[in-house]
Coordinates of C-alpha atoms in Angstrom, one line a residue:
M1 CA 0.0 0.0 -0.1
D2 CA 1.2 3.4 -0.8
N3 CA 1.3 5.2 2.4
Q4 CA 1.0 8.5 0.8
K5 CA -2.6 7.2 -0.3
R6 CA -3.6 5.7 2.8
Q7 CA -7.0 6.6 4.2
Y8 CA -7.7 6.9 7.7
S9 CA -11.3 6.3 9.4
I10 CA -12.0 8.2 12.6
I11 CA -15.1 6.9 14.4
V12 CA -16.3 9.2 17.3
V13 CA -18.5 7.7 19.7
T14 CA -20.8 10.1 21.8
Y15 CA -23.5 10.1 24.1
N16 CA -25.1 13.2 25.8
N17 CA -21.7 15.1 25.5
A18 CA -22.2 18.2 23.1
D19 CA -19.3 20.0 24.7
G20 CA -16.8 17.1 24.5
L21 CA -18.1 16.2 20.8
K22 CA -17.4 20.0 20.0
R23 CA -13.6 19.4 21.2
T24 CA -13.3 16.4 19.4
L25 CA -14.5 17.7 16.2
K26 CA -12.3 20.6 16.5
S27 CA -9.4 18.5 17.1
I28 CA -10.3 16.4 13.8
R29 CA -10.8 19.9 11.8
Q30 CA -7.2 20.7 13.0
L31 CA -5.4 17.6 11.4
D32 CA -3.2 18.4 8.5
Y33 CA -4.0 15.1 6.7
A34 CA -6.2 15.0 4.0
Q35 CA -7.1 11.5 3.2
K36 CA -9.5 10.9 6.1
E37 CA -13.3 10.3 6.7
V38 CA -15.5 10.9 10.1
V39 CA -17.9 8.6 11.4
V40 CA -20.0 9.8 14.2
I41 CA -22.0 7.4 16.2
D42 CA -24.5 8.9 18.7
G43 CA -26.5 6.9 21.0
D44 CA -29.5 9.1 20.6
S45 CA -28.5 11.8 22.7
N46 CA -31.2 14.2 24.3
D47 CA -28.7 17.2 24.9
T48 CA -27.6 19.4 21.9
S49 CA -25.3 16.9 20.3
L50 CA -27.4 16.5 17.3
D51 CA -27.1 20.3 16.6
V52 CA -23.2 19.9 17.2
I53 CA -23.4 17.3 14.6
A54 CA -25.4 19.6 12.2
E55 CA -22.9 22.3 12.7
H56 CA -20.0 20.4 11.6
Q57 CA -21.4 18.6 8.5
D58 CA -18.5 19.9 6.6
V59 CA -16.1 17.7 8.7
I60 CA -18.4 14.8 9.2
T61 CA -18.8 12.1 6.5
T62 CA -21.3 9.7 8.2
S63 CA -23.5 10.2 11.3
V64 CA -25.8 7.9 13.2
S65 CA -28.0 8.6 16.0
E66 CA -30.0 6.0 17.5
R67 CA -29.9 3.9 20.7
D68 CA -27.4 1.4 21.3
N69 CA -26.3 -1.2 23.9
G70 CA -23.2 0.5 25.2
I71 CA -19.8 1.9 23.9
Y72 CA -18.5 -1.5 22.5
N73 CA -21.9 -1.8 20.4
A74 CA -21.6 1.6 19.1
M75 CA -18.3 1.0 18.1
N76 CA -19.1 -1.9 16.4
K77 CA -21.6 -0.1 14.4
G78 CA -18.8 2.5 13.3
I79 CA -16.8 -0.7 11.9
R80 CA -19.8 -1.5 9.6
L81 CA -19.7 2.2 8.2
V82 CA -15.9 2.7 7.4
T83 CA -14.2 2.6 4.0
G84 CA -10.6 3.5 5.2
D85 CA -7.3 1.6 5.3
Y86 CA -6.9 2.0 8.9
V87 CA -9.4 3.0 11.8
V88 CA -9.2 4.8 15.0
F89 CA -11.9 5.5 17.7
M90 CA -12.1 8.6 19.6
N91 CA -14.8 9.2 22.6
A92 CA -16.6 12.6 22.5
G93 CA -14.1 14.8 24.8
D94 CA -11.0 13.2 23.3
E95 CA -8.4 15.1 21.0
F96 CA -5.7 14.0 18.8
A97 CA -2.2 15.3 20.3
N98 CA -1.5 17.8 17.8
A99 CA -2.3 18.4 13.9
D100 CA 0.1 15.9 12.4
V101 CA -0.7 12.9 14.2
L102 CA -2.1 11.2 11.2
S103 CA 1.0 12.1 9.0
L104 CA 3.2 10.7 11.9
V105 CA 1.4 7.5 12.0
N106 CA 1.5 7.5 8.2
R107 CA 5.4 6.8 8.5
Y108 CA 4.7 3.3 10.1
D109 CA 3.5 -0.1 8.7
G110 CA 1.6 -2.9 10.8
D111 CA -1.8 -4.5 11.2
I112 CA -1.8 -2.4 14.4
I113 CA 0.0 0.7 15.2
L114 CA -0.1 2.3 18.6
G115 CA 1.5 5.1 20.3
G116 CA 1.2 7.0 23.7
D117 CA -1.3 9.1 25.2
V118 CA -2.5 11.8 28.1
Y119 CA -4.9 10.4 30.0
G120 CA -6.6 12.6 32.6
G121 CA -3.6 14.8 32.3
K122 CA -1.1 11.9 32.9
Q123 CA 1.5 10.9 30.0
R124 CA 1.4 7.3 29.3
M125 CA 3.8 5.6 26.7
P126 CA 3.8 2.0 25.4
K127 CA 7.3 0.0 25.4
E128 CA 9.1 0.1 22.2
T129 CA 8.4 -3.7 21.5
M130 CA 5.0 -4.7 23.0
T131 CA 4.7 -8.3 23.8
L132 CA 1.6 -10.2 24.9
Y133 CA 2.7 -9.8 28.6
D134 CA 3.0 -6.1 28.1
F135 CA -0.3 -5.7 26.6
L136 CA -2.0 -7.8 29.4
S137 CA 0.0 -6.1 32.0
I138 CA -0.2 -2.3 30.7
G139 CA -3.2 -2.2 28.7
I140 CA -3.9 0.1 25.6
C141 CA -5.6 3.4 25.1
H142 CA -7.8 2.7 22.2
Q143 CA -7.5 6.5 21.1
S144 CA -3.9 5.7 20.4
V145 CA -4.5 2.5 18.5
Y146 CA -4.7 2.3 14.7
Y147 CA -6.1 -0.9 13.4
R148 CA -6.0 -2.1 10.0
K149 CA -9.6 -2.4 8.7
E150 CA -9.7 -5.9 7.8
V151 CA -8.2 -6.8 11.2
L152 CA -10.9 -4.8 12.9
Q153 CA -13.6 -6.0 10.6
K154 CA -12.6 -9.7 11.3
Y155 CA -12.4 -9.3 15.1
G156 CA -14.4 -6.2 16.3
F157 CA -15.2 -5.6 19.8
D158 CA -16.4 -8.7 21.8
E159 CA -19.5 -7.2 23.5
S160 CA -19.8 -9.7 26.3
Y161 CA -16.7 -8.0 27.7
K162 CA -18.2 -4.5 29.4
L163 CA -14.8 -3.0 30.2
I164 CA -11.8 -4.3 28.4
A165 CA -13.5 -5.2 24.8
D166 CA -11.0 -2.8 23.2
L167 CA -8.0 -4.6 24.8
K168 CA -9.2 -8.0 23.3
S169 CA -9.5 -6.3 20.2
V170 CA -5.9 -6.1 20.1
V171 CA -4.6 -9.2 22.1
E172 CA -7.0 -11.5 20.3
P173 CA -5.6 -10.9 16.5
L174 CA -2.1 -11.1 18.0
V175 CA -2.6 -14.2 19.6
K176 CA -4.7 -16.0 16.7
D177 CA -3.1 -14.4 13.7
R178 CA 0.2 -13.1 14.7
V179 CA -0.6 -9.6 13.4
T180 CA 2.3 -7.2 13.3
V181 CA 2.2 -4.6 15.7
S182 CA 4.3 -1.1 15.2
V183 CA 4.7 1.1 18.1
V184 CA 5.1 5.1 17.7
M185 CA 7.0 6.4 20.6
D186 CA 5.1 9.7 20.9
V187 CA 1.8 10.8 22.3
L188 CA -1.0 10.5 19.7
A189 CA -4.2 11.3 21.9
K190 CA -5.3 13.4 25.0
C191 CA -8.0 11.6 26.5
E192 CA -10.6 12.5 29.5
G193 CA -10.0 10.5 32.4
G194 CA -12.4 8.8 34.5
G195 CA -13.3 5.7 32.1
L196 CA -15.3 3.0 33.5
S197 CA -12.5 0.6 33.6
K198 CA -10.9 2.9 35.9
Q199 CA -14.0 3.2 38.2
R200 CA -14.8 -0.5 38.4
W201 CA -11.4 -1.8 38.6
R202 CA -12.4 -4.8 40.4
D203 CA -14.5 -5.9 37.3
T204 CA -11.6 -5.0 35.0
L205 CA -9.3 -7.3 36.8
T206 CA -11.8 -10.2 36.5
E207 CA -12.4 -9.6 32.8
N208 CA -8.6 -9.6 32.5
R209 CA -8.2 -12.6 34.0
R210 CA -11.0 -14.2 31.4
L211 CA -9.0 -12.8 28.8
I212 CA -5.9 -14.6 29.8
D213 CA -8.3 -17.8 30.2
E214 CA -9.6 -17.4 26.7
L215 CA -6.8 -16.4 24.6
V216 CA -3.4 -17.6 25.9
D217 CA -2.0 -20.6 24.1
P218 CA 1.1 -22.6 24.6
F219 CA 3.1 -20.4 22.1
Y220 CA 3.0 -17.8 24.6
R221 CA 3.4 -19.9 27.7
E222 CA 6.3 -18.1 29.1
D223 CA 4.7 -14.6 28.8
Y224 CA 1.6 -16.1 30.5
Q225 CA 3.4 -17.9 33.2
R226 CA 5.1 -14.3 33.9
F227 CA 1.9 -12.5 34.0
A228 CA 0.1 -15.5 35.9
R229 CA 2.4 -14.9 38.8
I230 CA 1.1 -11.4 39.4
N231 CA -2.5 -11.9 38.5
N232 CA -3.8 -15.3 38.3
G233 CA -2.8 -16.6 41.8
M234 CA -3.6 -13.4 43.7
L235 CA -6.8 -12.1 41.7
H236 CA -9.2 -13.9 43.7
D237 CA -7.7 -13.0 47.1
F238 CA -7.3 -9.4 45.9
T239 CA -10.5 -9.1 44.6
V240 CA -12.2 -10.4 48.0
L241 CA -9.6 -8.1 50.1
S242 CA -10.5 -5.1 48.0
H243 CA -14.2 -5.1 49.4
F244 CA -12.7 -4.5 52.9
H245 CA -11.2 -0.8 52.6
S246 CA -10.5 -0.6 56.1
I247 CA -7.9 -3.4 55.8
F248 CA -5.6 -1.4 53.4
P249 CA -4.1 1.2 56.1
L250 CA -3.4 -2.0 58.3
I251 CA -1.6 -3.6 55.2
K252 CA 0.3 -0.2 54.6
W253 CA 1.4 0.1 58.3
L254 CA 2.7 -3.6 58.4
S255 CA 4.6 -3.1 55.2
K256 CA 6.3 0.1 56.6
M257 CA 7.1 -2.0 59.8
V258 CA 8.8 -4.8 57.7
S259 CA 10.7 -2.4 55.8
F260 CA 11.8 -0.7 59.0
L261 CA 12.9 -4.0 60.7
N262 CA 14.5 -4.9 57.7
S263 CA 16.6 -2.0 57.5
K264 CA 17.6 -2.2 61.1
F265 CA 18.3 -5.9 61.4
K266 CA 19.5 -7.0 57.8
H267 CA 23.3 -6.8 58.6
I268 CA 22.9 -8.9 61.7
P269 CA 24.3 -12.3 61.3
I270 CA 22.2 -15.3 61.8
E271 CA 23.4 -17.7 64.5

């Protein structure tokens, strides 16, 4: 594929966030890359989102406003409408890091291209080479992930996952098809904080465990074992303990005490 002619599809998912939608569309308007289309999937908003969509028809290629069954259902709707070579998703309120993001991504090849992000004001960067272990432990920011359209259309987003279907959309083709992953060591998106996966972190851990159980095969056994020592063995106990918030100050105090004792007595020889 001639990178100079590569087309990008930007899918914007929104529901009752007119102000956020304005910011996202303004960010798209400032992009310096011409070969792009914009698909807006609105979940039947009852604020002024439809007015915002009408005001930005010169930027928007296609828009749909109807009820959906959650964010991943809305994202799947968008997949069926795109025509570009690569696809990226933005939630209303999210922005591209700067005007030349698509031009930067266009220098890279891969079935999946991903980069860094600023999430809730904090910068997060991937590793230069992302392994299965890295994806499972670090996670992804879907606003900084560019999927080759054919990969995305094959796998889409598993709507039985409520919190990390976006992570599965990267891990599953990596495991099953050994897709190529290219990493851009630069910030590609600025995202609003406070997503559901952060708010419902116990459920997120449980879905992460399910993802491992479903997708890890013997080819990735070494990565799986490294991750399992951290999450699989401790996940159940940690999830149970997390319901008892009062225990955490005690654990913190005990940890400090152990560190103090270790610093005081570590040089005393054992008879």
